[in-house]
């Protein structure tokens, strides 16, 4: 990292997308300033000006220029700082394409049913969404086998792009059992992912970037109560 490089991350502590960026920064050994945003009631003018399209975190500001969306930011970090820390994207074009595919799969296929498994209105809806979630996790078990080539991480011997994409969700995955009554990472059903989660969670970068599971669970419960109260109030009006 050159002396003139200035990195600032706008984020929210519980966001798995922000955690991804934190993971990438720590794995690269990069120094950055972190700005916690009030994403629910009082977004800063800096956030709104840096991400006027979505007005969401994370936003990485590099020497005054903003970069938005977690996957875009992680790729940017890897490209701009190729000699820092670990290399996240594979050198081989086919392996790199596969990594991008599975990272997109996590966002497109894992997150939507998983969120609704917790927020669903009926037990039937929650059960169906959890069924969909577990099917996606089964596919990721296969992806782990293929991408790792028998090594410890999706990236092989070292952490890679898919590890960061899924690793940002790790605290949420561990909290799902208490929130939804279902175990996402089951050693009997997904032994490779379960072993991966243990190894990933022991990394210094994970300890620095991921939120405490207990705190996250309490936050989710509180937000659920607030959202239900807001919906009930809206229904009365």
PDB file of C-alpha atoms in Angstrom:
ATOM      1  CA  UNK A   1       0.000   0.000   0.000  1.00  0.00           C
ATOM      2  CA  UNK A   2       1.527   3.279  -1.104  1.00  0.00           C
ATOM      3  CA  UNK A   3       1.924   6.098   1.380  1.00  0.00           C
ATOM      4  CA  UNK A   4      -0.516   8.233  -0.576  1.00  0.00           C
ATOM      5  CA  UNK A   5      -3.279   5.611  -0.507  1.00  0.00           C
ATOM      6  CA  UNK A   6      -6.156   6.572   1.780  1.00  0.00           C
ATOM      7  CA  UNK A   7      -8.911   4.031   2.428  1.00  0.00           C
ATOM      8  CA  UNK A   8     -12.164   4.738   4.237  1.00  0.00           C
ATOM      9  CA  UNK A   9     -14.978   2.205   4.679  1.00  0.00           C
ATOM     10  CA  UNK A  10     -18.555   3.291   5.323  1.00  0.00           C
ATOM     11  CA  UNK A  11     -20.392   0.424   6.957  1.00  0.00           C
ATOM     12  CA  UNK A  12     -22.769  -1.035   9.495  1.00  0.00           C
ATOM     13  CA  UNK A  13     -21.487  -3.563  12.008  1.00  0.00           C
ATOM     14  CA  UNK A  14     -24.132  -6.232  11.378  1.00  0.00           C
ATOM     15  CA  UNK A  15     -24.055  -6.126   7.579  1.00  0.00           C
ATOM     16  CA  UNK A  16     -22.615  -9.323   6.054  1.00  0.00           C
ATOM     17  CA  UNK A  17     -21.757  -7.296   2.956  1.00  0.00           C
ATOM     18  CA  UNK A  18     -19.668  -4.888   5.012  1.00  0.00           C
ATOM     19  CA  UNK A  19     -18.026  -7.873   6.713  1.00  0.00           C
ATOM     20  CA  UNK A  20     -16.898  -9.104   3.300  1.00  0.00           C
ATOM     21  CA  UNK A  21     -15.067  -5.885   2.629  1.00  0.00           C
ATOM     22  CA  UNK A  22     -13.532  -5.898   6.108  1.00  0.00           C
ATOM     23  CA  UNK A  23     -12.345  -9.456   5.515  1.00  0.00           C
ATOM     24  CA  UNK A  24     -10.707  -8.506   2.222  1.00  0.00           C
ATOM     25  CA  UNK A  25      -8.996  -5.484   3.769  1.00  0.00           C
ATOM     26  CA  UNK A  26      -7.658  -7.500   6.697  1.00  0.00           C
ATOM     27  CA  UNK A  27      -6.548 -10.408   4.495  1.00  0.00           C
ATOM     28  CA  UNK A  28      -4.652  -7.875   2.403  1.00  0.00           C
ATOM     29  CA  UNK A  29      -3.176  -6.264   5.501  1.00  0.00           C
ATOM     30  CA  UNK A  30      -4.449  -2.847   4.446  1.00  0.00           C
ATOM     31  CA  UNK A  31      -4.923   0.056   6.847  1.00  0.00           C
ATOM     32  CA  UNK A  32      -8.287   1.816   6.615  1.00  0.00           C
ATOM     33  CA  UNK A  33     -10.545   4.187   8.499  1.00  0.00           C
ATOM     34  CA  UNK A  34     -13.944   2.793   9.421  1.00  0.00           C
ATOM     35  CA  UNK A  35     -17.075   4.953   9.669  1.00  0.00           C
ATOM     36  CA  UNK A  36     -20.147   3.360  11.283  1.00  0.00           C
ATOM     37  CA  UNK A  37     -23.356   4.462   9.583  1.00  0.00           C
ATOM     38  CA  UNK A  38     -26.857   4.760  11.041  1.00  0.00           C
ATOM     39  CA  UNK A  39     -28.387   2.921   8.089  1.00  0.00           C
ATOM     40  CA  UNK A  40     -31.959   2.841   9.393  1.00  0.00           C
ATOM     41  CA  UNK A  41     -32.759   6.373  10.481  1.00  0.00           C
ATOM     42  CA  UNK A  42     -29.934   8.772   9.719  1.00  0.00           C
ATOM     43  CA  UNK A  43     -27.716   8.000   6.740  1.00  0.00           C
ATOM     44  CA  UNK A  44     -24.852  10.444   6.456  1.00  0.00           C
ATOM     45  CA  UNK A  45     -24.498  12.956   3.655  1.00  0.00           C
ATOM     46  CA  UNK A  46     -21.206  11.268   2.821  1.00  0.00           C
ATOM     47  CA  UNK A  47     -22.935   7.923   2.269  1.00  0.00           C
ATOM     48  CA  UNK A  48     -25.730   9.474   0.197  1.00  0.00           C
ATOM     49  CA  UNK A  49     -23.269  11.385  -1.963  1.00  0.00           C
ATOM     50  CA  UNK A  50     -20.963   8.379  -2.437  1.00  0.00           C
ATOM     51  CA  UNK A  51     -23.747   5.914  -3.248  1.00  0.00           C
ATOM     52  CA  UNK A  52     -26.656   7.961  -4.642  1.00  0.00           C
ATOM     53  CA  UNK A  53     -28.021   4.998  -6.625  1.00  0.00           C
ATOM     54  CA  UNK A  54     -28.637   2.568  -3.730  1.00  0.00           C
ATOM     55  CA  UNK A  55     -27.799   4.699  -0.662  1.00  0.00           C
ATOM     56  CA  UNK A  56     -26.472   1.549   1.026  1.00  0.00           C
ATOM     57  CA  UNK A  57     -23.320   0.314   2.697  1.00  0.00           C
ATOM     58  CA  UNK A  58     -20.666  -0.811   2.122  1.00  0.00           C
ATOM     59  CA  UNK A  59     -18.872   2.001   0.347  1.00  0.00           C
ATOM     60  CA  UNK A  60     -15.099   2.021   0.089  1.00  0.00           C
ATOM     61  CA  UNK A  61     -13.552   5.426  -0.563  1.00  0.00           C
ATOM     62  CA  UNK A  62     -10.077   5.153  -2.066  1.00  0.00           C
ATOM     63  CA  UNK A  63      -8.243   8.458  -2.349  1.00  0.00           C
ATOM     64  CA  UNK A  64     -11.577  10.291  -2.461  1.00  0.00           C
ATOM     65  CA  UNK A  65     -13.187   8.016  -5.057  1.00  0.00           C
ATOM     66  CA  UNK A  66     -16.100   5.792  -3.929  1.00  0.00           C
ATOM     67  CA  UNK A  67     -16.602   2.143  -4.909  1.00  0.00           C
ATOM     68  CA  UNK A  68     -19.954   0.490  -4.109  1.00  0.00           C
ATOM     69  CA  UNK A  69     -21.350  -3.060  -3.787  1.00  0.00           C
ATOM     70  CA  UNK A  70     -19.448  -5.651  -1.763  1.00  0.00           C
ATOM     71  CA  UNK A  71     -18.423  -8.010  -4.563  1.00  0.00           C
ATOM     72  CA  UNK A  72     -17.269  -5.110  -6.723  1.00  0.00           C
ATOM     73  CA  UNK A  73     -15.289  -3.674  -3.806  1.00  0.00           C
ATOM     74  CA  UNK A  74     -13.574  -6.983  -3.001  1.00  0.00           C
ATOM     75  CA  UNK A  75     -12.512  -7.422  -6.630  1.00  0.00           C
ATOM     76  CA  UNK A  76     -11.316  -3.815  -6.709  1.00  0.00           C
ATOM     77  CA  UNK A  77      -9.187  -4.316  -3.603  1.00  0.00           C
ATOM     78  CA  UNK A  78      -7.608  -7.424  -5.101  1.00  0.00           C
ATOM     79  CA  UNK A  79      -6.858  -5.671  -8.400  1.00  0.00           C
ATOM     80  CA  UNK A  80      -5.526  -2.401  -6.970  1.00  0.00           C
ATOM     81  CA  UNK A  81      -3.380  -4.054  -4.271  1.00  0.00           C
ATOM     82  CA  UNK A  82      -2.120  -7.227  -6.024  1.00  0.00           C
ATOM     83  CA  UNK A  83       1.056  -7.496  -3.945  1.00  0.00           C
ATOM     84  CA  UNK A  84      -0.583  -7.018  -0.547  1.00  0.00           C
ATOM     85  CA  UNK A  85      -1.473 -10.045   1.583  1.00  0.00           C
ATOM     86  CA  UNK A  86      -3.215 -12.942  -0.125  1.00  0.00           C
ATOM     87  CA  UNK A  87      -4.377 -12.928  -3.732  1.00  0.00           C
ATOM     88  CA  UNK A  88      -8.149 -13.444  -3.686  1.00  0.00           C
ATOM     89  CA  UNK A  89      -9.050 -14.052  -7.333  1.00  0.00           C
ATOM     90  CA  UNK A  90      -7.404 -17.072  -9.017  1.00  0.00           C
ATOM     91  CA  UNK A  91      -4.808 -16.467 -11.721  1.00  0.00           C
ATOM     92  CA  UNK A  92      -6.325 -19.064 -14.053  1.00  0.00           C
ATOM     93  CA  UNK A  93      -9.170 -17.479 -16.113  1.00  0.00           C
ATOM     94  CA  UNK A  94     -11.448 -20.519 -15.778  1.00  0.00           C
ATOM     95  CA  UNK A  95     -10.926 -20.759 -12.016  1.00  0.00           C
ATOM     96  CA  UNK A  96     -11.502 -17.003 -11.763  1.00  0.00           C
ATOM     97  CA  UNK A  97     -14.776 -17.308 -13.691  1.00  0.00           C
ATOM     98  CA  UNK A  98     -15.862 -20.194 -11.441  1.00  0.00           C
ATOM     99  CA  UNK A  99     -15.099 -18.133  -8.329  1.00  0.00           C
ATOM    100  CA  UNK A 100     -17.179 -15.235  -9.633  1.00  0.00           C
ATOM    101  CA  UNK A 101     -20.001 -17.640 -10.495  1.00  0.00           C
ATOM    102  CA  UNK A 102     -20.181 -19.101  -6.992  1.00  0.00           C
ATOM    103  CA  UNK A 103     -19.901 -15.713  -5.313  1.00  0.00           C
ATOM    104  CA  UNK A 104     -22.850 -14.509  -7.395  1.00  0.00           C
ATOM    105  CA  UNK A 105     -24.704 -17.743  -6.579  1.00  0.00           C
ATOM    106  CA  UNK A 106     -24.357 -17.018  -2.875  1.00  0.00           C
ATOM    107  CA  UNK A 107     -25.972 -13.599  -3.277  1.00  0.00           C
ATOM    108  CA  UNK A 108     -28.619 -14.634  -5.801  1.00  0.00           C
ATOM    109  CA  UNK A 109     -29.661 -18.030  -4.439  1.00  0.00           C
ATOM    110  CA  UNK A 110     -28.645 -18.328  -0.785  1.00  0.00           C
ATOM    111  CA  UNK A 111     -29.577 -14.962   0.665  1.00  0.00           C
ATOM    112  CA  UNK A 112     -33.194 -14.500  -0.581  1.00  0.00           C
ATOM    113  CA  UNK A 113     -34.725 -17.728   0.817  1.00  0.00           C
ATOM    114  CA  UNK A 114     -32.561 -17.549   3.917  1.00  0.00           C
ATOM    115  CA  UNK A 115     -33.855 -14.054   4.787  1.00  0.00           C
ATOM    116  CA  UNK A 116     -37.462 -15.146   4.243  1.00  0.00           C
ATOM    117  CA  UNK A 117     -36.935 -18.269   6.356  1.00  0.00           C
ATOM    118  CA  UNK A 118     -36.608 -15.895   9.298  1.00  0.00           C
ATOM    119  CA  UNK A 119     -39.054 -13.202   8.221  1.00  0.00           C
ATOM    120  CA  UNK A 120     -41.791 -15.436   6.786  1.00  0.00           C
ATOM    121  CA  UNK A 121     -45.368 -14.784   7.906  1.00  0.00           C
ATOM    122  CA  UNK A 122     -46.403 -18.412   8.399  1.00  0.00           C
ATOM    123  CA  UNK A 123     -44.713 -21.596   9.590  1.00  0.00           C
ATOM    124  CA  UNK A 124     -45.361 -23.120   6.175  1.00  0.00           C
ATOM    125  CA  UNK A 125     -43.639 -20.248   4.386  1.00  0.00           C
ATOM    126  CA  UNK A 126     -40.668 -20.374   6.751  1.00  0.00           C
ATOM    127  CA  UNK A 127     -40.324 -24.142   6.312  1.00  0.00           C
ATOM    128  CA  UNK A 128     -40.422 -23.877   2.519  1.00  0.00           C
ATOM    129  CA  UNK A 129     -37.841 -21.099   2.493  1.00  0.00           C
ATOM    130  CA  UNK A 130     -35.558 -23.079   4.788  1.00  0.00           C
ATOM    131  CA  UNK A 131     -35.906 -26.087   2.481  1.00  0.00           C
ATOM    132  CA  UNK A 132     -34.784 -23.877  -0.414  1.00  0.00           C
ATOM    133  CA  UNK A 133     -31.902 -22.533   1.660  1.00  0.00           C
ATOM    134  CA  UNK A 134     -30.635 -25.990   2.568  1.00  0.00           C
ATOM    135  CA  UNK A 135     -30.779 -27.038  -1.099  1.00  0.00           C
ATOM    136  CA  UNK A 136     -28.499 -24.112  -1.942  1.00  0.00           C
ATOM    137  CA  UNK A 137     -26.140 -25.098   0.893  1.00  0.00           C
ATOM    138  CA  UNK A 138     -25.965 -28.611  -0.596  1.00  0.00           C
ATOM    139  CA  UNK A 139     -24.864 -27.061  -3.890  1.00  0.00           C
ATOM    140  CA  UNK A 140     -22.213 -25.043  -2.068  1.00  0.00           C
ATOM    141  CA  UNK A 141     -20.929 -28.258  -0.486  1.00  0.00           C
ATOM    142  CA  UNK A 142     -20.310 -29.534  -4.013  1.00  0.00           C
ATOM    143  CA  UNK A 143     -18.719 -26.206  -4.960  1.00  0.00           C
ATOM    144  CA  UNK A 144     -16.361 -26.499  -1.995  1.00  0.00           C
ATOM    145  CA  UNK A 145     -15.229 -29.910  -3.199  1.00  0.00           C
ATOM    146  CA  UNK A 146     -14.658 -28.665  -6.745  1.00  0.00           C
ATOM    147  CA  UNK A 147     -13.075 -25.281  -6.013  1.00  0.00           C
ATOM    148  CA  UNK A 148     -10.824 -26.351  -3.143  1.00  0.00           C
ATOM    149  CA  UNK A 149      -9.395 -29.342  -5.044  1.00  0.00           C
ATOM    150  CA  UNK A 150      -9.126 -31.117  -1.696  1.00  0.00           C
ATOM    151  CA  UNK A 151      -7.517 -28.210   0.147  1.00  0.00           C
ATOM    152  CA  UNK A 152      -8.657 -26.187   3.154  1.00  0.00           C
ATOM    153  CA  UNK A 153     -10.469 -23.318   1.429  1.00  0.00           C
ATOM    154  CA  UNK A 154     -12.488 -22.517  -1.658  1.00  0.00           C
ATOM    155  CA  UNK A 155      -9.360 -20.722  -2.840  1.00  0.00           C
ATOM    156  CA  UNK A 156      -7.209 -23.818  -2.286  1.00  0.00           C
ATOM    157  CA  UNK A 157      -4.393 -23.650   0.257  1.00  0.00           C
ATOM    158  CA  UNK A 158      -5.220 -20.030   1.033  1.00  0.00           C
ATOM    159  CA  UNK A 159      -8.407 -17.999   1.353  1.00  0.00           C
ATOM    160  CA  UNK A 160      -9.881 -16.800  -1.945  1.00  0.00           C
ATOM    161  CA  UNK A 161     -12.737 -14.801  -3.377  1.00  0.00           C
ATOM    162  CA  UNK A 162     -15.509 -17.321  -2.634  1.00  0.00           C
ATOM    163  CA  UNK A 163     -14.218 -17.745   0.916  1.00  0.00           C
ATOM    164  CA  UNK A 164     -14.642 -14.013   1.444  1.00  0.00           C
ATOM    165  CA  UNK A 165     -18.085 -13.984  -0.200  1.00  0.00           C
ATOM    166  CA  UNK A 166     -19.399 -16.761   2.053  1.00  0.00           C
ATOM    167  CA  UNK A 167     -17.227 -15.893   5.035  1.00  0.00           C
ATOM    168  CA  UNK A 168     -18.904 -12.520   5.409  1.00  0.00           C
ATOM    169  CA  UNK A 169     -22.097 -14.423   6.243  1.00  0.00           C
ATOM    170  CA  UNK A 170     -20.526 -16.753   8.777  1.00  0.00           C
ATOM    171  CA  UNK A 171     -21.848 -15.104  11.948  1.00  0.00           C
ATOM    172  CA  UNK A 172     -25.325 -15.053  10.412  1.00  0.00           C
ATOM    173  CA  UNK A 173     -25.057 -18.726   9.459  1.00  0.00           C
ATOM    174  CA  UNK A 174     -24.097 -19.630  13.020  1.00  0.00           C
ATOM    175  CA  UNK A 175     -26.970 -17.524  14.385  1.00  0.00           C
ATOM    176  CA  UNK A 176     -29.587 -19.147  12.161  1.00  0.00           C
ATOM    177  CA  UNK A 177     -30.100 -22.117  14.461  1.00  0.00           C
ATOM    178  CA  UNK A 178     -31.369 -19.878  17.263  1.00  0.00           C
ATOM    179  CA  UNK A 179     -33.251 -17.543  14.936  1.00  0.00           C
ATOM    180  CA  UNK A 180     -34.929 -20.166  12.745  1.00  0.00           C
ATOM    181  CA  UNK A 181     -34.582 -23.434  14.640  1.00  0.00           C
ATOM    182  CA  UNK A 182     -32.613 -24.985  11.784  1.00  0.00           C
ATOM    183  CA  UNK A 183     -28.929 -25.755  11.467  1.00  0.00           C
ATOM    184  CA  UNK A 184     -27.442 -24.462   8.227  1.00  0.00           C
ATOM    185  CA  UNK A 185     -23.974 -25.971   8.604  1.00  0.00           C
ATOM    186  CA  UNK A 186     -24.514 -29.563   9.686  1.00  0.00           C
ATOM    187  CA  UNK A 187     -21.363 -31.675   9.998  1.00  0.00           C
ATOM    188  CA  UNK A 188     -23.357 -34.797   9.104  1.00  0.00           C
ATOM    189  CA  UNK A 189     -24.882 -33.329   5.939  1.00  0.00           C
ATOM    190  CA  UNK A 190     -22.275 -30.798   4.813  1.00  0.00           C
ATOM    191  CA  UNK A 191     -18.983 -31.989   6.321  1.00  0.00           C
ATOM    192  CA  UNK A 192     -16.772 -29.968   3.967  1.00  0.00           C
ATOM    193  CA  UNK A 193     -18.576 -26.678   4.645  1.00  0.00           C
ATOM    194  CA  UNK A 194     -18.702 -27.372   8.367  1.00  0.00           C
ATOM    195  CA  UNK A 195     -14.954 -27.984   8.485  1.00  0.00           C
ATOM    196  CA  UNK A 196     -14.385 -24.921   6.288  1.00  0.00           C
ATOM    197  CA  UNK A 197     -16.466 -22.739   8.640  1.00  0.00           C
ATOM    198  CA  UNK A 198     -14.378 -23.857  11.608  1.00  0.00           C
ATOM    199  CA  UNK A 199     -11.097 -23.126   9.827  1.00  0.00           C
ATOM    200  CA  UNK A 200     -12.306 -19.806   8.451  1.00  0.00           C
ATOM    201  CA  UNK A 201     -13.598 -18.684  11.836  1.00  0.00           C
ATOM    202  CA  UNK A 202     -10.140 -19.212  13.342  1.00  0.00           C
ATOM    203  CA  UNK A 203      -8.457 -16.779  10.942  1.00  0.00           C
ATOM    204  CA  UNK A 204      -7.191 -13.498  12.370  1.00  0.00           C
ATOM    205  CA  UNK A 205      -9.097 -11.658   9.629  1.00  0.00           C
ATOM    206  CA  UNK A 206     -12.346 -13.373  10.643  1.00  0.00           C
ATOM    207  CA  UNK A 207     -11.834 -12.482  14.307  1.00  0.00           C
ATOM    208  CA  UNK A 208     -11.254  -8.867  13.300  1.00  0.00           C
ATOM    209  CA  UNK A 209     -14.090  -8.547  10.784  1.00  0.00           C
ATOM    210  CA  UNK A 210     -17.021 -10.711  11.908  1.00  0.00           C
ATOM    211  CA  UNK A 211     -19.573  -9.646  14.530  1.00  0.00           C
ATOM    212  CA  UNK A 212     -20.238 -11.584  17.718  1.00  0.00           C
ATOM    213  CA  UNK A 213     -22.959 -14.169  17.057  1.00  0.00           C
ATOM    214  CA  UNK A 214     -24.832 -13.508  20.306  1.00  0.00           C
ATOM    215  CA  UNK A 215     -24.932  -9.773  19.679  1.00  0.00           C
ATOM    216  CA  UNK A 216     -26.117 -10.410  16.140  1.00  0.00           C
ATOM    217  CA  UNK A 217     -28.934 -12.710  17.278  1.00  0.00           C
ATOM    218  CA  UNK A 218     -30.173 -10.131  19.792  1.00  0.00           C
ATOM    219  CA  UNK A 219     -30.036  -7.429  17.127  1.00  0.00           C
ATOM    220  CA  UNK A 220     -32.098  -9.564  14.724  1.00  0.00           C
ATOM    221  CA  UNK A 221     -34.720 -10.274  17.354  1.00  0.00           C
ATOM    222  CA  UNK A 222     -34.998  -6.581  18.195  1.00  0.00           C
ATOM    223  CA  UNK A 223     -35.299  -5.595  14.529  1.00  0.00           C
ATOM    224  CA  UNK A 224     -37.985  -8.249  14.021  1.00  0.00           C
ATOM    225  CA  UNK A 225     -40.054  -6.810  16.855  1.00  0.00           C
ATOM    226  CA  UNK A 226     -39.612  -3.273  15.484  1.00  0.00           C
ATOM    227  CA  UNK A 227     -40.657  -4.288  11.976  1.00  0.00           C
ATOM    228  CA  UNK A 228     -43.726  -6.160  13.236  1.00  0.00           C
ATOM    229  CA  UNK A 229     -44.750  -3.128  15.305  1.00  0.00           C
ATOM    230  CA  UNK A 230     -44.306  -0.845  12.294  1.00  0.00           C
ATOM    231  CA  UNK A 231     -46.377  -3.156  10.092  1.00  0.00           C
ATOM    232  CA  UNK A 232     -49.127  -3.342  12.717  1.00  0.00           C
ATOM    233  CA  UNK A 233     -49.185   0.440  13.031  1.00  0.00           C
ATOM    234  CA  UNK A 234     -49.366   0.830   9.254  1.00  0.00           C
ATOM    235  CA  UNK A 235     -52.260  -1.638   9.089  1.00  0.00           C
ATOM    236  CA  UNK A 236     -54.238   0.400  11.630  1.00  0.00           C
ATOM    237  CA  UNK A 237     -53.852   3.618   9.620  1.00  0.00           C
TER     238      UNK A 237
END
